[in-house]
Short mmCIF file of C-alpha atoms in Angstrom, two decimals:
data_model
loop_
_atom_site.label_atom_id
_atom_site.label_comp_id
_atom_site.label_asym_id
_atom_site.label_seq_id
_atom_site.Cartn_x
_atom_site.Cartn_y
_atom_site.Cartn_z
CA MET C 1 -81.03 26.44 -4.42
CA GLY C 2 -82.59 29.00 -6.75
CA ARG C 3 -84.22 31.16 -4.06
CA THR C 4 -85.41 34.68 -4.80
CA LEU C 5 -82.94 37.19 -3.39
CA PRO C 6 -84.25 39.19 -0.44
CA ALA C 7 -84.54 42.95 -0.26
CA LYS C 8 -81.32 44.69 0.67
CA LYS C 9 -80.95 46.05 4.17
CA GLY C 10 -81.00 49.72 5.11
CA TRP C 11 -78.56 52.26 3.77
CA MET C 12 -76.16 51.87 6.71
CA THR C 13 -75.81 48.13 6.12
CA ARG C 14 -75.38 48.67 2.39
CA LEU C 15 -72.81 51.40 3.02
CA ALA C 16 -70.81 49.12 5.35
CA ALA C 17 -70.90 46.40 2.67
CA HIS C 18 -69.65 48.70 -0.09
CA PRO C 19 -66.24 47.66 -1.53
CA ALA C 20 -64.78 51.03 -0.51
CA MET C 21 -65.63 50.25 3.13
CA ILE C 22 -63.92 46.88 3.45
CA HIS C 23 -61.89 46.30 6.59
CA TYR C 24 -58.68 46.57 4.56
CA HIS C 25 -59.49 50.21 3.87
CA ARG C 26 -60.69 50.79 7.42
CA LEU C 27 -57.36 49.58 8.81
CA ALA C 28 -55.45 51.72 6.31
CA PHE C 29 -57.54 54.74 7.31
CA MET C 30 -56.83 54.04 10.99
CA VAL C 31 -53.07 54.03 10.32
CA ALA C 32 -53.37 57.31 8.41
CA VAL C 33 -55.36 58.92 11.25
CA VAL C 34 -52.88 57.80 13.91
CA ASN C 35 -49.94 59.15 11.91
CA GLY C 36 -51.80 62.41 11.30
CA LEU C 37 -52.53 62.80 15.01
CA VAL C 38 -48.90 62.09 15.90
CA LEU C 39 -47.81 64.75 13.41
CA ILE C 40 -50.26 67.35 14.72
CA VAL C 41 -49.69 66.65 18.42
CA GLY C 42 -45.93 66.53 17.89
CA ALA C 43 -45.96 69.84 16.05
CA THR C 44 -48.04 71.42 18.81
CA ALA C 45 -45.66 70.12 21.46
CA GLY C 46 -42.56 71.12 19.50
CA GLN C 47 -41.31 67.54 19.16
CA TRP C 48 -40.14 67.92 15.56
CA TRP C 49 -37.70 70.74 16.19
CA GLY C 50 -35.68 72.05 19.10
CA GLY C 51 -34.21 75.52 19.07
CA ALA C 52 -32.93 76.20 15.58
CA HIS C 53 -32.56 72.53 14.60
CA ILE C 54 -34.93 69.84 13.36
CA ARG C 55 -35.08 66.76 15.60
CA LEU C 56 -34.12 64.12 13.08
CA GLU C 57 -34.17 61.28 15.60
CA GLN C 58 -37.86 61.86 16.35
CA ILE C 59 -38.74 61.74 12.65
CA SER C 60 -36.57 58.67 12.07
CA ASN C 61 -38.44 56.88 14.86
CA MET C 62 -41.72 57.40 12.98
CA VAL C 63 -40.11 56.05 9.83
CA LEU C 64 -38.95 52.93 11.62
CA ILE C 65 -42.25 52.35 13.48
CA ASN C 66 -44.30 52.47 10.28
CA LEU C 67 -41.94 50.43 8.12
CA SER C 68 -41.48 47.83 10.87
CA MET C 69 -45.25 47.37 11.17
CA ALA C 70 -45.56 47.07 7.38
CA ILE C 71 -42.91 44.34 7.26
CA LEU C 72 -43.74 42.39 10.42
CA VAL C 73 -47.48 42.12 9.74
CA ARG C 74 -46.60 40.14 6.59
CA GLN C 75 -44.29 37.72 8.40
CA GLN C 76 -45.68 34.17 8.21
CA HIS C 77 -45.50 33.50 11.95
CA VAL C 78 -47.23 36.83 12.65
CA VAL C 79 -49.96 36.02 10.11
CA ASN C 80 -50.59 32.67 11.78
CA LEU C 81 -50.68 34.37 15.18
CA LEU C 82 -53.23 36.94 13.98
CA PHE C 83 -55.52 34.18 12.68
CA TRP C 84 -55.08 32.19 15.90
CA LEU C 85 -56.01 35.18 18.06
CA ALA C 86 -58.98 36.17 15.91
CA THR C 87 -60.46 32.67 15.94
CA ARG C 88 -60.25 32.17 19.72
CA ALA C 89 -63.72 33.68 20.10
CA PRO C 90 -66.30 30.98 20.95
CA THR C 91 -69.35 30.53 18.73
CA SER C 92 -71.51 31.59 21.66
CA TRP C 93 -70.37 35.18 21.18
CA PRO C 94 -72.76 37.53 19.32
CA LEU C 95 -72.65 37.03 15.57
CA ARG C 96 -71.87 40.71 14.98
CA ILE C 97 -68.59 40.39 16.91
CA ARG C 98 -67.59 37.14 15.18
CA TRP C 99 -68.50 38.71 11.82
CA HIS C 100 -65.86 41.42 12.30
CA LEU C 101 -63.25 39.07 13.79
CA GLY C 102 -63.55 36.98 10.64
CA LYS C 103 -62.17 39.92 8.64
CA VAL C 104 -58.70 39.30 10.12
CA TYR C 105 -57.32 38.48 6.67
CA HIS C 106 -57.64 42.19 5.78
CA PHE C 107 -54.43 42.83 7.75
CA GLY C 108 -52.89 43.90 4.43
CA GLY C 109 -54.39 47.32 5.15
CA LEU C 110 -51.84 47.70 7.96
CA HIS C 111 -49.07 46.62 5.59
CA SER C 112 -49.87 49.02 2.76
CA ALA C 113 -50.75 52.02 4.94
CA GLY C 114 -47.72 51.49 7.17
CA ALA C 115 -45.45 51.30 4.13
CA VAL C 116 -46.87 54.48 2.57
CA ALA C 117 -46.74 56.35 5.88
CA GLY C 118 -43.17 55.20 6.47
CA VAL C 119 -42.10 56.41 3.02
CA LEU C 120 -43.80 59.79 3.55
CA TRP C 121 -42.09 60.21 6.91
CA PHE C 122 -38.78 59.25 5.31
CA ALA C 123 -39.29 61.85 2.57
CA VAL C 124 -39.76 64.42 5.33
CA PHE C 125 -36.67 63.06 7.06
CA VAL C 126 -34.48 63.31 3.95
CA GLY C 127 -35.74 66.84 3.29
CA SER C 128 -34.96 67.79 6.89
CA LEU C 129 -31.55 66.18 6.59
CA VAL C 130 -30.76 68.31 3.54
CA VAL C 131 -31.91 71.45 5.38
CA GLU C 132 -29.72 70.63 8.37
CA TYR C 133 -26.79 69.83 6.09
CA GLY C 134 -27.16 73.25 4.50
CA ARG C 135 -26.91 74.85 7.92
CA SER C 136 -23.84 72.88 9.01
CA ALA C 137 -22.07 70.89 6.29
CA ALA C 138 -19.71 69.30 8.78
CA THR C 139 -22.53 67.64 10.74
CA PHE C 140 -23.40 64.89 8.25
CA SER C 141 -21.21 62.75 6.04
CA GLY C 142 -21.63 62.30 2.32
CA LEU C 143 -22.42 58.61 2.97
CA THR C 144 -25.42 59.57 5.11
CA LEU C 145 -26.79 61.89 2.44
CA LEU C 146 -26.13 59.52 -0.45
CA SER C 147 -27.58 56.43 1.25
CA GLY C 148 -30.62 58.43 2.36
CA GLY C 149 -31.29 59.73 -1.15
CA LEU C 150 -30.88 56.29 -2.72
CA LEU C 151 -33.11 54.68 -0.10
CA LEU C 152 -35.86 57.24 -0.70
CA HIS C 153 -35.82 56.53 -4.45
CA VAL C 154 -36.00 52.76 -3.86
CA LEU C 155 -38.90 53.14 -1.43
CA LEU C 156 -40.81 55.38 -3.84
CA LEU C 157 -40.31 52.78 -6.59
CA LEU C 158 -41.70 50.05 -4.31
CA VAL C 159 -44.77 52.12 -3.48
CA MET C 160 -45.39 52.95 -7.14
CA MET C 161 -45.15 49.32 -8.24
CA ALA C 162 -47.53 48.27 -5.44
CA LEU C 163 -50.35 50.52 -6.65
CA PRO C 164 -53.29 48.24 -7.60
CA GLY C 165 -53.23 49.20 -11.30
CA MET C 166 -49.47 48.73 -11.63
CA ARG C 167 -49.51 45.50 -9.63
CA ALA C 168 -52.26 43.98 -11.76
CA ARG C 169 -50.77 45.06 -15.09
CA PHE C 170 -47.12 44.23 -14.32
CA HIS C 171 -47.47 41.50 -11.70
CA ASP C 172 -44.19 39.69 -12.43
CA LEU C 173 -42.30 42.99 -12.41
CA PHE C 174 -44.05 43.95 -9.17
CA GLU C 175 -42.88 40.73 -7.48
CA ARG C 176 -39.28 41.10 -8.62
CA THR C 177 -39.18 44.79 -7.77
CA HIS C 178 -40.50 44.06 -4.29
CA ARG C 179 -38.05 41.21 -3.75
CA PHE C 180 -34.84 42.79 -5.02
CA GLY C 181 -35.91 46.34 -4.21
CA GLY C 182 -36.88 45.25 -0.71
CA TRP C 183 -33.51 43.63 -0.13
CA SER C 184 -31.74 46.72 -1.49
CA ALA C 185 -33.84 48.95 0.76
CA LEU C 186 -32.92 46.87 3.80
CA VAL C 187 -29.19 47.13 3.06
CA LEU C 188 -29.48 50.88 2.42
CA LEU C 189 -31.50 51.35 5.61
CA TRP C 190 -28.78 49.68 7.68
CA LEU C 191 -26.06 51.69 5.92
CA HIS C 192 -27.94 54.95 6.33
CA SER C 193 -28.87 54.33 9.97
CA LEU C 194 -25.34 53.38 11.03
CA SER C 195 -23.83 56.34 9.21
CA LEU C 196 -26.40 58.72 10.71
CA ALA C 197 -25.83 57.34 14.21
CA ARG C 198 -22.10 57.96 13.87
CA ASP C 199 -22.71 61.49 12.59
CA LEU C 200 -25.05 62.34 15.46
CA GLN C 201 -22.86 60.76 18.17
CA PRO C 202 -19.27 60.83 16.90
CA ALA C 203 -17.68 60.42 20.34
CA ARG C 204 -19.85 57.53 21.49
CA PRO C 205 -18.47 53.98 21.15
CA TRP C 206 -20.18 51.64 18.66
CA SER C 207 -21.18 49.21 21.41
CA GLU C 208 -23.33 51.89 23.04
CA ILE C 209 -24.70 53.20 19.75
CA LEU C 210 -25.89 49.73 18.78
CA LEU C 211 -26.69 47.75 21.90
CA LEU C 212 -28.38 50.60 23.79
CA SER C 213 -30.42 51.81 20.84
CA PRO C 214 -34.08 50.64 20.54
CA SER C 215 -33.85 51.42 16.81
CA PHE C 216 -31.02 48.93 16.39
CA TRP C 217 -33.00 46.11 18.00
CA CYS C 218 -36.09 47.01 15.99
CA MET C 219 -34.10 46.84 12.75
CA ALA C 220 -32.51 43.59 13.85
CA LEU C 221 -35.98 42.08 14.44
CA VAL C 222 -37.21 43.25 11.03
CA THR C 223 -34.11 41.85 9.33
CA PHE C 224 -34.53 38.49 11.06
CA SER C 225 -38.20 38.33 10.05
CA ILE C 226 -37.23 38.87 6.40
CA ILE C 227 -34.47 36.26 6.49
CA LEU C 228 -36.46 33.63 8.42
CA PRO C 229 -38.60 32.26 5.53
CA TRP C 230 -35.45 31.80 3.45
CA LEU C 231 -33.92 29.66 6.19
CA HIS C 232 -36.65 27.14 5.30
CA LEU C 233 -35.76 27.16 1.61
CA ARG C 234 -35.43 23.63 0.24
CA LYS C 235 -35.78 21.71 -2.99
CA VAL C 236 -38.18 18.80 -2.54
CA PRO C 237 -39.45 15.95 -4.69
CA VAL C 238 -43.00 16.05 -5.97
CA GLN C 239 -45.29 13.47 -7.57
CA ILE C 240 -47.65 14.95 -10.14
CA SER C 241 -50.82 13.45 -11.58
CA LYS C 242 -52.45 15.11 -14.58
CA PRO C 243 -56.19 14.44 -14.83
CA SER C 244 -56.52 16.91 -17.73
CA SER C 245 -54.65 19.56 -19.67
CA HIS C 246 -56.30 22.15 -17.41
CA ALA C 247 -55.07 20.98 -14.00
CA VAL C 248 -52.51 18.88 -12.15
CA VAL C 249 -52.45 17.51 -8.61
CA LEU C 250 -49.14 17.72 -6.72
CA GLN C 251 -48.33 15.24 -3.95
CA PHE C 252 -45.67 16.11 -1.34
CA ASP C 253 -44.29 14.08 1.53
CA TYR C 254 -41.03 15.62 2.74
CA GLY C 255 -41.71 15.60 6.46
CA VAL C 256 -44.22 18.48 6.59
CA THR C 257 -47.97 17.98 7.13
CA PRO C 258 -49.61 21.43 7.13
CA PHE C 259 -52.82 22.34 8.92
CA PRO C 260 -56.11 22.66 6.98
CA GLY C 261 -56.61 26.12 5.56
CA SER C 262 -52.92 26.87 5.09
CA SER C 263 -50.95 27.58 1.94
CA THR C 264 -47.47 26.80 0.66
CA THR C 265 -45.39 28.82 -1.80
CA ILE C 266 -43.56 26.93 -4.53
CA SER C 267 -41.14 27.98 -7.23
CA LEU C 268 -39.01 26.70 -10.07
CA SER C 269 -36.74 29.77 -9.90
CA PRO C 270 -36.52 30.79 -6.23
CA LEU C 271 -34.90 34.17 -6.84
CA LEU C 272 -37.40 35.25 -9.46
CA GLU C 273 -40.96 34.21 -8.62
CA TRP C 274 -43.09 32.39 -6.08
CA HIS C 275 -46.68 31.15 -6.26
CA ALA C 276 -48.90 30.28 -3.29
CA PHE C 277 -51.34 27.36 -3.40
CA ALA C 278 -53.71 25.95 -0.80
CA ASN C 279 -52.51 22.87 1.05
CA ILE C 280 -54.74 19.80 1.00
CA PRO C 281 -53.73 17.55 3.91
CA ALA C 282 -55.68 14.36 4.52
CA PRO C 283 -56.61 13.28 8.07
CA LYS C 284 -54.19 10.74 9.58
CA ARG C 285 -51.88 10.85 6.54
CA SER C 286 -48.49 12.48 6.23
CA GLY C 287 -47.73 14.97 3.50
CA PHE C 288 -50.20 17.03 1.50
CA ARG C 289 -51.45 17.89 -1.99
CA LEU C 290 -51.78 21.02 -4.07
CA VAL C 291 -54.05 21.63 -7.06
CA VAL C 292 -52.59 23.79 -9.84
CA SER C 293 -54.96 24.98 -12.56
CA ARG C 294 -54.07 26.72 -15.80
CA ALA C 295 -54.42 30.42 -15.02
CA GLY C 296 -51.49 32.14 -16.70
CA ASP C 297 -48.07 31.67 -18.27
CA TRP C 298 -46.41 30.13 -15.22
CA THR C 299 -49.16 27.62 -14.42
CA GLY C 300 -49.49 26.78 -18.11
CA LYS C 301 -45.80 25.91 -18.40
CA PHE C 302 -45.95 24.01 -15.12
CA ILE C 303 -48.86 21.86 -16.34
CA ASP C 304 -47.37 21.26 -19.79
CA ASN C 305 -43.93 20.35 -18.43
CA PRO C 306 -44.39 18.97 -14.90
CA PRO C 307 -41.14 18.98 -12.85
CA ASP C 308 -40.00 16.22 -10.50
CA HIS C 309 -38.69 18.71 -7.92
CA VAL C 310 -39.83 22.18 -6.79
CA TRP C 311 -38.56 24.74 -4.31
CA VAL C 312 -40.57 25.48 -1.16
CA ARG C 313 -39.97 28.33 1.29
CA GLY C 314 -41.17 29.36 4.72
CA ILE C 315 -43.86 27.63 6.74
CA PRO C 316 -47.52 26.78 6.02
CA THR C 317 -49.44 30.04 6.39
CA ALA C 318 -53.07 30.55 7.38
CA GLY C 319 -55.56 31.65 4.74
CA VAL C 320 -59.01 33.16 4.68
CA ALA C 321 -60.93 29.89 5.18
CA ASN C 322 -59.45 29.49 8.68
CA ILE C 323 -62.13 31.86 9.96
CA GLU C 324 -64.69 29.04 9.59
CA ARG C 325 -64.19 28.06 13.23
CA LEU C 326 -65.85 31.32 14.30
CA PHE C 327 -69.20 29.98 13.08
CA LYS C 328 -71.55 27.11 13.84
CA ARG C 329 -72.40 26.32 10.20
CA VAL C 330 -70.86 27.66 6.98
CA VAL C 331 -71.40 27.45 3.24
CA TYR C 332 -68.38 27.24 0.94
CA VAL C 333 -68.79 28.66 -2.57
CA ALA C 334 -65.92 27.78 -4.92
CA THR C 335 -65.21 28.04 -8.61
CA GLY C 336 -62.72 25.95 -10.56
CA SER C 337 -59.49 25.28 -8.68
CA GLY C 338 -60.94 27.19 -5.72
CA ILE C 339 -61.90 23.70 -4.56
CA GLY C 340 -58.26 23.34 -3.43
CA PRO C 341 -58.54 25.62 -0.38
CA VAL C 342 -61.98 24.18 0.45
CA LEU C 343 -61.21 20.44 0.28
CA PRO C 344 -59.05 20.22 3.44
CA HIS C 345 -61.90 21.77 5.44
CA LEU C 346 -64.37 19.26 4.00
CA LEU C 347 -62.02 16.44 4.96
CA ALA C 348 -61.31 17.79 8.46
CA LYS C 349 -65.06 18.11 9.21
CA GLN C 350 -64.53 20.50 12.12
CA LEU C 351 -68.07 21.88 11.79
CA PRO C 352 -71.19 21.37 9.62
CA MET C 353 -70.66 22.80 6.13
CA ARG C 354 -72.21 22.79 2.70
CA LEU C 355 -70.39 23.09 -0.63
CA VAL C 356 -71.37 24.86 -3.84
CA TRP C 357 -68.76 24.20 -6.54
CA VAL C 358 -69.07 25.80 -9.97
CA THR C 359 -66.65 24.38 -12.53
CA ARG C 360 -66.22 23.01 -15.99
CA ASN C 361 -66.99 19.27 -16.17
CA ALA C 362 -65.53 18.38 -12.77
CA ARG C 363 -64.66 14.75 -13.47
CA LYS C 364 -63.11 15.50 -16.84
CA THR C 365 -61.10 18.46 -15.51
CA TYR C 366 -60.00 17.25 -12.07
CA GLY C 367 -60.39 13.47 -12.30
CA ASP C 368 -62.75 10.93 -10.75
CA ALA C 369 -60.57 10.38 -7.70
CA LEU C 370 -60.74 13.99 -6.56
CA VAL C 371 -64.47 14.35 -7.26
CA ASN C 372 -65.24 11.06 -5.46
CA GLU C 373 -63.23 12.28 -2.47
CA ILE C 374 -65.25 15.51 -2.39
CA MET C 375 -68.58 13.68 -2.62
CA ALA C 376 -67.56 11.26 0.12
CA ALA C 377 -66.72 14.19 2.41
CA GLU C 378 -69.80 16.25 1.46
CA PRO C 379 -72.57 14.06 -0.05
CA PHE C 380 -74.96 17.02 -0.39
CA ALA C 381 -72.53 19.19 -2.37
CA LEU C 382 -73.94 21.08 -5.35
CA ILE C 383 -71.49 20.71 -8.26
CA TRP C 384 -72.58 23.01 -11.08
CA ASP C 385 -71.21 21.98 -14.49
CA THR C 386 -70.73 25.12 -16.58
CA ASP C 387 -70.16 23.04 -19.72
CA ALA C 388 -73.65 21.57 -19.38
CA HIS C 389 -75.58 24.41 -17.73
CA GLY C 390 -73.64 27.59 -18.49
CA LYS C 391 -72.54 30.14 -15.92
CA PRO C 392 -74.97 30.51 -13.00
CA ASP C 393 -75.93 33.51 -10.91
CA MET C 394 -73.31 33.02 -8.19
CA LEU C 395 -74.99 35.34 -5.72
CA GLN C 396 -78.29 33.50 -6.02
CA LEU C 397 -76.61 30.09 -5.62
CA ALA C 398 -74.75 31.29 -2.55
CA TYR C 399 -77.87 32.78 -0.97
CA GLY C 400 -79.91 29.66 -1.72
CA ALA C 401 -77.35 27.41 -0.04
CA TYR C 402 -77.09 29.79 2.91
CA LYS C 403 -80.85 29.71 3.52
CA THR C 404 -81.32 25.99 2.85
CA PHE C 405 -78.48 25.03 5.18
CA SER C 406 -79.34 27.63 7.86
CA ALA C 407 -75.71 28.72 7.83
CA GLU C 408 -74.18 31.58 9.79
CA ALA C 409 -71.66 32.62 7.12
CA VAL C 410 -70.55 32.11 3.53
CA ILE C 411 -66.92 31.74 2.44
CA CYS C 412 -66.24 32.30 -1.26
CA ILE C 413 -63.09 31.05 -3.02
CA SER C 414 -63.04 32.36 -6.57
CA ASN C 415 -61.48 35.02 -8.78
CA GLN C 416 -61.48 38.61 -7.60
CA LYS C 417 -64.54 39.74 -9.58
CA LEU C 418 -66.82 36.88 -8.55
CA THR C 419 -65.59 36.96 -4.97
CA MET C 420 -66.46 40.65 -4.67
CA GLU C 421 -69.85 40.03 -6.28
CA VAL C 422 -70.74 37.29 -3.80
CA VAL C 423 -69.20 38.79 -0.65
CA HIS C 424 -70.48 42.34 -1.04
CA GLY C 425 -73.82 41.14 -2.42
CA LEU C 426 -74.47 38.90 0.59
CA GLU C 427 -73.29 41.47 3.11
CA ALA C 428 -75.75 43.99 1.62
CA PHE C 429 -78.41 41.47 2.75
CA GLY C 430 -76.88 41.41 6.25
CA ILE C 431 -75.17 38.01 5.79
CA PRO C 432 -71.56 37.49 7.00
CA ALA C 433 -69.49 36.68 3.90
CA TYR C 434 -65.78 36.25 3.30
CA GLY C 435 -63.41 35.91 0.39
CA ALA C 436 -59.80 36.71 -0.39
CA ILE C 437 -59.09 40.29 -1.39
CA TRP C 438 -56.41 41.37 -3.87
CA ASP C 439 -53.96 42.07 -1.03
CA SER C 440 -55.10 39.52 1.59
#
């Protein structure tokens, strides 16, 4: 496994592998460019104003288009559809094409850029609304102005809390702000839109304003997509085994058997916080397992005081490892509880794969049963015990396994720092590599 690392590729390959050039950022840049072009072309064509008045409806359409994309691309059914479409490519296609298709999990770039663009357009809209109000106070109601101002403040708060530094430092506050702030924004958006529609078309009946308006149906779709996961909210029994004080294994069997590579969100307080874990279904068996490792206050409390019931919400949702089917042979590199997302793929055996697992004393931490199951599924797995051998050079281990196994790609399931080290390090050598990003 300890192969000497090769020389890095040319500057173009290394530039493409740089963290600043990940597909997440490329998608965000694409959204920014499209919005910029729409702004410039619209200004040239006079779409943003007509005569002496600003065309508020045109600007509001841009707000709705961007915010709708930001919301819908996060919807669980849409996520599963994106993964399904991206992995339809046969393994006979050129590796370069499959390499890029495998980056489908970077769709968060569309979410973040769409949200920021939508908020910027809405700031322009509110400013234009104030200008128009100053010209003709009778045109717009106080409700329209008040709801618009409140909505802009809520949206700005959501964007501020989603900044990487704020999200990492105040993660729990970020989640609650996004949940309750998002719901508040949705209510304010409906209130503002209905009030504005009445102001702009006072003589038109409500049935025409609503049913004949594309904006109404777009908002209705967005609202339904937000509500849909909560329609699956349920409290279910769970059996928990505790192989060590560091980890527990959850066993569920409430009528749902998820597909390999999916995740489920669980909670003890459904209005306050949710945590996603990789599903571990077993072939020809109902139900599934989750592995929860001590990695913070919530997981620590969960392990120390295991519940007999938890809340689940939504549907099993595809994760990064689903892109394995784009390749003929893959290497999985996992650390610690990262074995959770990998194990269902080892059990499913949909293609040849090799495992490199770096963890503290595996049997002591996760139990003999789990380790035996892993070894039965992948007899040639390399399990590196950090208690006995210390921390290894992850990039060298990953490259060694890739070369020894003649793999086409490497999938890394680890913390953010190690994942970036392995993924960007391998791609600088011209090797397709994948791993969850902070907003994947």
